[in-house]
Amino acid sequence: MARKGVSLSVGRGEKLPVSKGAGLTAKGRARYNRATGSKLKAPAPNPRTEADKGRKASFCARMGGVVAKSKNAERAKASMRRWKCS
């Protein structure tokens, strides 16, 4: 079965613009979670738990690959800055 895509927009306040660090807002995460049954969490740029440290490391590794392989990865670069990936 094909996955249903969720259309999220900066204009409706569901995504942050690149100038503000990209990524989803709380409203965008809620909409995505309702539509797909996922359990997306808020960003963890300053992890407080071991689980959050693992999430941050995983996120930074995934986005690093996106930035390296993409010609235009402005949103990925902005989200990496927001998560404080080195």
Coordinates of N, CA, C and O in Angstrom, one line a residue:
M1 N 0.8 -1.2 0.0 CA 0.0 0.0 0.0 C 0.9 1.2 0.0 O 1.9 1.3 0.7
A2 N 0.6 2.2 -0.8 CA 1.3 3.5 -0.9 C 1.1 4.3 0.3 O -0.1 4.4 0.8
R3 N 2.1 5.0 0.8 CA 1.9 6.0 1.9 C 1.3 7.2 1.4 O 1.6 7.7 0.3
K4 N 0.4 7.8 2.2 CA -0.2 9.0 1.9 C 0.7 10.2 2.3 O 1.2 10.2 3.4
G5 N 1.0 11.1 1.4 CA 1.8 12.3 1.7 C 1.0 13.3 2.5 O -0.2 13.5 2.3
V6 N 1.7 14.0 3.4 CA 1.1 15.1 4.1 C 1.6 16.4 3.6 O 2.8 16.6 3.6
S7 N 0.8 17.3 3.2 CA 1.2 18.6 2.7 C 1.3 19.6 3.8 O 0.3 19.9 4.4
L8 N 2.5 20.0 4.1 CA 2.7 21.0 5.2 C 3.2 22.3 4.6 O 3.9 22.3 3.6
S9 N 2.8 23.4 5.1 CA 3.1 24.7 4.5 C 3.7 25.7 5.5 O 3.3 25.7 6.7
V10 N 4.6 26.5 5.0 CA 5.2 27.6 5.9 C 4.1 28.6 6.1 O 3.9 29.1 7.2
G11 N 3.3 28.9 5.1 CA 2.3 29.9 5.2 C 1.2 29.6 6.3 O 0.6 30.5 6.9
R12 N 0.9 28.4 6.5 CA -0.1 28.0 7.5 C 0.5 27.8 8.8 O -0.2 27.4 9.8
G13 N 1.8 28.0 9.0 CA 2.5 27.9 10.2 C 2.9 26.5 10.6 O 3.1 26.2 11.8
E14 N 2.9 25.6 9.7 CA 3.3 24.2 10.0 C 4.7 23.9 9.8 O 5.2 22.9 10.4
K15 N 5.4 24.7 9.1 CA 6.9 24.6 8.9 C 7.5 26.0 9.2 O 6.9 27.0 8.9
L16 N 8.7 26.0 9.7 CA 9.5 27.2 9.9 C 10.2 27.6 8.6 O 10.6 26.7 7.9
P17 N 10.2 28.8 8.2 CA 11.0 29.2 7.0 C 12.5 28.9 7.2 O 12.9 28.8 8.4
V18 N 13.2 28.9 6.2 CA 14.7 28.6 6.2 C 15.3 29.7 7.1 O 16.3 29.4 7.9
S19 N 14.9 30.9 7.0 CA 15.5 32.0 7.8 C 15.4 31.8 9.3 O 16.2 32.3 10.1
K20 N 14.4 31.0 9.7 CA 14.2 30.7 11.2 C 14.7 29.3 11.6 O 14.3 28.9 12.6
G21 N 15.3 28.6 10.7 CA 15.9 27.3 11.1 C 15.2 26.1 10.5 O 15.5 25.0 10.8
A22 N 14.2 26.3 9.6 CA 13.5 25.2 8.9 C 12.9 24.3 10.0 O 12.7 24.7 11.1
G23 N 12.5 23.1 9.6 CA 11.9 22.2 10.5 C 10.4 22.4 10.7 O 9.8 23.4 10.2
L24 N 9.7 21.5 11.4 CA 8.3 21.6 11.7 C 8.0 22.4 13.0 O 8.8 22.3 13.9
T25 N 6.9 23.0 13.0 CA 6.4 23.7 14.3 C 5.6 22.6 15.0 O 5.3 21.5 14.5
A26 N 5.2 23.0 16.2 CA 4.3 22.1 17.0 C 3.0 21.8 16.2 O 2.5 20.7 16.2
K27 N 2.5 22.8 15.6 CA 1.3 22.6 14.8 C 1.5 21.7 13.6 O 0.7 20.8 13.3
G28 N 2.7 21.8 13.0 CA 3.0 20.9 11.9 C 3.2 19.4 12.3 O 2.8 18.5 11.7
R29 N 3.9 19.3 13.5 CA 4.1 17.9 14.0 C 2.8 17.3 14.4 O 2.5 16.1 14.1
A30 N 1.9 18.1 15.0 CA 0.5 17.6 15.3 C -0.2 17.1 14.1 O -0.9 16.1 14.1
R31 N -0.2 17.9 13.0 CA -0.9 17.6 11.8 C -0.3 16.3 11.2 O -1.1 15.5 10.8
Y32 N 1.0 16.3 11.1 CA 1.6 15.1 10.5 C 1.3 13.8 11.4 O 1.0 12.8 10.8
N33 N 1.4 13.9 12.7 CA 1.1 12.8 13.5 C -0.4 12.3 13.4 O -0.6 11.1 13.3
R34 N -1.3 13.3 13.3 CA -2.7 12.9 13.1 C -2.9 12.2 11.7 O -3.6 11.2 11.6
A35 N -2.3 12.7 10.7 CA -2.5 12.2 9.4 C -1.8 10.8 9.2 O -2.3 10.0 8.4
T36 N -0.7 10.5 9.8 CA 0.1 9.3 9.6 C 0.1 8.3 10.7 O 0.6 7.2 10.5
G37 N -0.3 8.8 11.9 CA -0.2 7.9 13.0 C 1.2 7.8 13.6 O 1.5 7.0 14.5
S38 N 2.1 8.8 13.2 CA 3.4 8.8 13.7 C 3.5 9.5 15.1 O 2.4 9.9 15.6
K39 N 4.7 9.5 15.7 CA 4.8 10.1 17.0 C 6.1 11.0 16.9 O 7.0 10.9 17.7
L40 N 6.1 12.0 16.0 CA 7.2 12.9 15.9 C 7.3 13.7 17.2 O 6.3 14.1 17.8
K41 N 8.6 14.0 17.6 CA 8.9 14.8 18.8 C 9.5 16.1 18.4 O 9.9 16.3 17.3
A42 N 9.5 17.0 19.3 CA 10.1 18.3 19.1 C 11.7 18.1 19.0 O 12.2 17.1 19.4
P43 N 12.3 19.1 18.3 CA 13.8 19.0 18.2 C 14.5 18.9 19.5 O 14.0 19.4 20.6
A44 N 15.7 18.4 19.6 CA 16.4 18.2 20.8 C 17.9 18.8 20.6 O 18.8 18.0 20.7
P45 N 18.0 20.1 20.4 CA 19.3 20.6 20.1 C 20.2 20.6 21.4 O 21.4 20.6 21.3
N46 N 19.6 20.6 22.6 CA 20.3 20.5 23.8 C 19.7 19.3 24.6 O 18.9 19.5 25.5
P47 N 20.2 18.1 24.2 CA 19.6 16.9 24.8 C 19.8 16.8 26.3 O 20.9 17.1 26.8
R48 N 18.8 16.4 27.0 CA 18.8 16.3 28.5 C 18.9 14.8 28.9 O 19.3 14.5 30.0
T49 N 18.5 13.9 28.0 CA 18.5 12.5 28.4 C 19.4 11.7 27.4 O 19.7 12.3 26.3
E50 N 19.7 10.5 27.7 CA 20.5 9.7 26.8 C 19.7 9.4 25.5 O 20.3 9.4 24.4
A51 N 18.4 9.2 25.6 CA 17.6 9.0 24.4 C 17.6 10.2 23.5 O 17.8 10.0 22.3
D52 N 17.6 11.4 24.1 CA 17.6 12.6 23.3 C 19.0 12.8 22.6 O 19.2 13.3 21.5
K53 N 20.1 12.4 23.3 CA 21.4 12.4 22.7 C 21.5 11.5 21.5 O 22.1 11.9 20.5
G54 N 20.9 10.3 21.6 CA 20.9 9.4 20.5 C 20.0 10.0 19.3 O 20.4 9.8 18.2
R55 N 18.9 10.6 19.7 CA 18.1 11.2 18.6 C 18.9 12.3 17.9 O 18.8 12.4 16.6
K56 N 19.6 13.1 18.6 CA 20.3 14.2 18.0 C 21.4 13.6 17.1 O 21.6 14.1 16.0
A57 N 22.2 12.6 17.6 CA 23.2 12.0 16.8 C 22.7 11.4 15.5 O 23.2 11.6 14.4
S58 N 21.5 10.7 15.6 CA 20.9 10.1 14.5 C 20.4 11.2 13.5 O 20.7 11.1 12.3
F59 N 19.8 12.2 14.0 CA 19.3 13.3 13.1 C 20.5 14.0 12.4 O 20.4 14.2 11.2
C60 N 21.6 14.3 13.1 CA 22.7 15.0 12.5 C 23.3 14.1 11.4 O 23.8 14.6 10.4
A61 N 23.4 12.8 11.7 CA 24.0 11.9 10.7 C 23.1 11.8 9.4 O 23.6 11.9 8.3
R62 N 21.8 11.7 9.6 CA 20.9 11.6 8.5 C 20.9 12.9 7.7 O 21.0 12.9 6.4
M63 N 20.8 14.0 8.3 CA 20.8 15.3 7.6 C 22.2 15.6 7.0 O 22.3 16.2 5.9
G64 N 23.3 15.1 7.6 CA 24.6 15.3 7.0 C 24.7 14.6 5.6 O 25.2 15.2 4.7
G65 N 24.0 13.5 5.5 CA 24.0 12.8 4.2 C 23.1 13.5 3.2 O 23.5 13.5 2.0
V66 N 22.0 14.1 3.7 CA 21.2 14.9 2.8 C 21.9 16.0 2.2 O 21.9 16.3 1.0
V67 N 22.6 16.8 3.1 CA 23.4 17.9 2.7 C 24.5 17.5 1.7 O 24.7 18.2 0.7
A68 N 25.2 16.4 2.0 CA 26.3 16.0 1.1 C 25.8 15.6 -0.3 O 26.5 15.8 -1.2
K69 N 24.7 15.0 -0.4 CA 24.2 14.4 -1.7 C 23.3 15.3 -2.5 O 23.0 15.1 -3.6
S70 N 22.8 16.4 -1.8 CA 21.8 17.2 -2.5 C 22.5 18.5 -3.1 O 23.5 19.0 -2.5
K71 N 22.0 19.0 -4.2 CA 22.6 20.2 -4.8 C 22.0 21.4 -4.1 O 22.7 22.4 -4.0
N72 N 20.8 21.4 -3.7 CA 20.1 22.5 -3.0 C 19.5 22.0 -1.7 O 18.4 21.6 -1.7
A73 N 20.2 22.0 -0.6 CA 19.8 21.5 0.6 C 19.7 22.6 1.7 O 20.1 22.4 2.8
E74 N 19.1 23.7 1.3 CA 19.0 24.9 2.2 C 18.2 24.5 3.5 O 18.6 24.9 4.6
R75 N 17.1 23.8 3.3 CA 16.3 23.5 4.5 C 17.0 22.5 5.4 O 17.0 22.7 6.6
A76 N 17.7 21.6 4.8 CA 18.5 20.6 5.6 C 19.6 21.3 6.4 O 19.9 21.1 7.5
K77 N 20.3 22.2 5.7 CA 21.4 23.0 6.3 C 20.8 23.8 7.5 O 21.4 23.9 8.6
A78 N 19.7 24.5 7.3 CA 19.1 25.3 8.3 C 18.7 24.5 9.5 O 18.8 24.9 10.7
S79 N 18.1 23.3 9.2 CA 17.7 22.5 10.4 C 18.9 21.9 11.1 O 18.8 21.8 12.4
M80 N 20.0 21.7 10.4 CA 21.2 21.2 11.1 C 21.7 22.4 12.0 O 22.2 22.1 13.1
R81 N 21.7 23.6 11.6 CA 22.1 24.7 12.4 C 21.1 24.8 13.6 O 21.6 25.0 14.8
R82 N 19.8 24.6 13.4 CA 18.9 24.7 14.5 C 19.1 23.6 15.6 O 19.0 23.8 16.8
W83 N 19.5 22.4 15.1 CA 19.8 21.3 16.0 C 21.2 21.4 16.6 O 21.6 20.5 17.4
K84 N 22.0 22.4 16.1 CA 23.4 22.6 16.6 C 24.3 21.4 16.3 O 25.0 20.9 17.1
C85 N 24.1 20.9 15.0 CA 25.0 19.8 14.6 C 26.3 20.5 14.1 O 26.3 21.5 13.5
S86 N 27.4 19.8 14.5 CA 28.7 20.4 14.2 C 29.2 20.1 12.8 O 28.7 19.3 12.1

